[in-house]
Each structure stands twice: as structure tokens, then as C-alpha cells.
Amino acid sequence: MAVNDLPDSPDAYKTVDEMRREGLAVHAAPGDVTTSEGLSAIFSELDRVMPDASGTTARIDILVNNAGTARSDTLATLSEETFDLLIRVNLRAPLFVMQRALTRMP
């Protein structure tokens, strides 16, 4: 099992620590899901800490793809920058995470 969050956030590590205290085998896989580089970092870390039987890639049986963000802007005040962030995190990232995960699913 793995937990992801942004590289500069301690939240994934806090979650991993809590889960390990409950006896679960879990790893942190930090990376930004909105960039190709971030996705590569995440999946490289998964491959390193959770290799499949061949020892080359992580096997993924279940993906909980729940990255998301929200802003309180109105239609009248929504900036292009905020709109782009919302699309990157809430629409684009889940698609590309699923694409990468599918290559590791049975």
C-alpha cells in the first residue's frame, strides 16, 4: 500500500506513520500528480519499494485516485491561473494517474 502527497508536504508521511502503528505495510510515494515528472517520481518510488514478482514494477490491485482541490472564486472572479490549477488537479491528474496505474494492474 502507498500514500501520495506533494513532495514538500509532511501529510503523506504522517498518514504512513499512523497506518504503520495500526500494523499495516505502507509506503510514502511523494510527487506532484499534475506533472509528468511528478508521476514518474511517484511510480519509480512504487517500483522501488513494492516490486511485483518479476522485481521490475509495482503491482497495483486497487487505485484510490482522490487528489483534488477547490477554490471559493465565483464565475466573475475566477482567474485563468486558478482555473488552470483546478483543471490540472481535478481533471487532468486523475486521467494520467489511471493511465500509469493501468500498466501495473493485473
mmCIF file of C-alpha atoms in Angstrom, residues 27-76:
data_model
loop_
_atom_site.group_PDB
_atom_site.id
_atom_site.type_symbol
_atom_site.label_atom_id
_atom_site.label_comp_id
_atom_site.label_asym_id
_atom_site.label_seq_id
_atom_site.Cartn_x
_atom_site.Cartn_y
_atom_site.Cartn_z
ATOM 1 C CA HIS A 27 4.991 3.370 2.000
ATOM 2 C CA ALA A 28 5.049 7.063 1.116
ATOM 3 C CA ALA A 29 5.369 7.887 -2.577
ATOM 4 C CA PRO A 30 5.659 11.677 -2.772
ATOM 5 C CA GLY A 31 5.253 13.507 -6.044
ATOM 6 C CA ASP A 32 3.134 16.071 -7.866
ATOM 7 C CA VAL A 33 0.362 14.276 -9.777
ATOM 8 C CA THR A 34 -0.098 17.292 -12.066
ATOM 9 C CA THR A 35 3.254 16.874 -13.872
ATOM 10 C CA SER A 36 4.843 14.090 -15.885
ATOM 11 C CA GLU A 37 7.968 14.410 -13.754
ATOM 12 C CA GLY A 38 5.935 14.074 -10.574
ATOM 13 C CA LEU A 39 4.133 10.999 -11.880
ATOM 14 C CA SER A 40 7.452 9.448 -12.868
ATOM 15 C CA ALA A 41 8.797 10.076 -9.359
ATOM 16 C CA ILE A 42 5.723 8.509 -7.763
ATOM 17 C CA PHE A 43 5.720 5.382 -9.878
ATOM 18 C CA SER A 44 9.503 4.990 -9.686
ATOM 19 C CA GLU A 45 9.213 5.029 -5.902
ATOM 20 C CA LEU A 46 6.393 2.466 -6.034
ATOM 21 C CA ASP A 47 8.515 0.235 -8.269
ATOM 22 C CA ARG A 48 11.404 0.541 -5.812
ATOM 23 C CA VAL A 49 9.506 -0.214 -2.596
ATOM 24 C CA MET A 50 6.776 -2.554 -3.887
ATOM 25 C CA PRO A 51 8.166 -4.577 -6.815
ATOM 26 C CA ASP A 52 5.992 -7.300 -8.326
ATOM 27 C CA ALA A 53 7.103 -10.920 -8.641
ATOM 28 C CA SER A 54 9.332 -10.040 -11.609
ATOM 29 C CA GLY A 55 11.049 -7.396 -9.484
ATOM 30 C CA THR A 56 10.619 -4.670 -12.084
ATOM 31 C CA THR A 57 7.366 -2.807 -11.444
ATOM 32 C CA ALA A 58 4.897 -2.342 -8.635
ATOM 33 C CA ARG A 59 1.714 -4.364 -8.916
ATOM 34 C CA ILE A 60 -1.357 -2.223 -8.339
ATOM 35 C CA ASP A 61 -4.584 -4.021 -7.485
ATOM 36 C CA ILE A 62 -6.624 -1.030 -6.301
ATOM 37 C CA LEU A 63 -6.189 2.667 -7.029
ATOM 38 C CA VAL A 64 -7.832 5.299 -4.861
ATOM 39 C CA ASN A 65 -7.434 8.320 -7.084
ATOM 40 C CA ASN A 66 -8.584 11.107 -4.780
ATOM 41 C CA ALA A 67 -6.349 14.110 -5.381
ATOM 42 C CA GLY A 68 -8.428 17.245 -5.614
ATOM 43 C CA THR A 69 -8.623 20.923 -4.867
ATOM 44 C CA ALA A 70 -11.298 23.575 -4.637
ATOM 45 C CA ARG A 71 -11.396 27.355 -4.605
ATOM 46 C CA SER A 72 -14.115 29.742 -3.490
ATOM 47 C CA ASP A 73 -13.928 32.028 -6.519
ATOM 48 C CA THR A 74 -17.120 32.968 -8.305
ATOM 49 C CA LEU A 75 -17.533 32.806 -12.051
ATOM 50 C CA ALA A 76 -16.981 36.551 -12.147
#
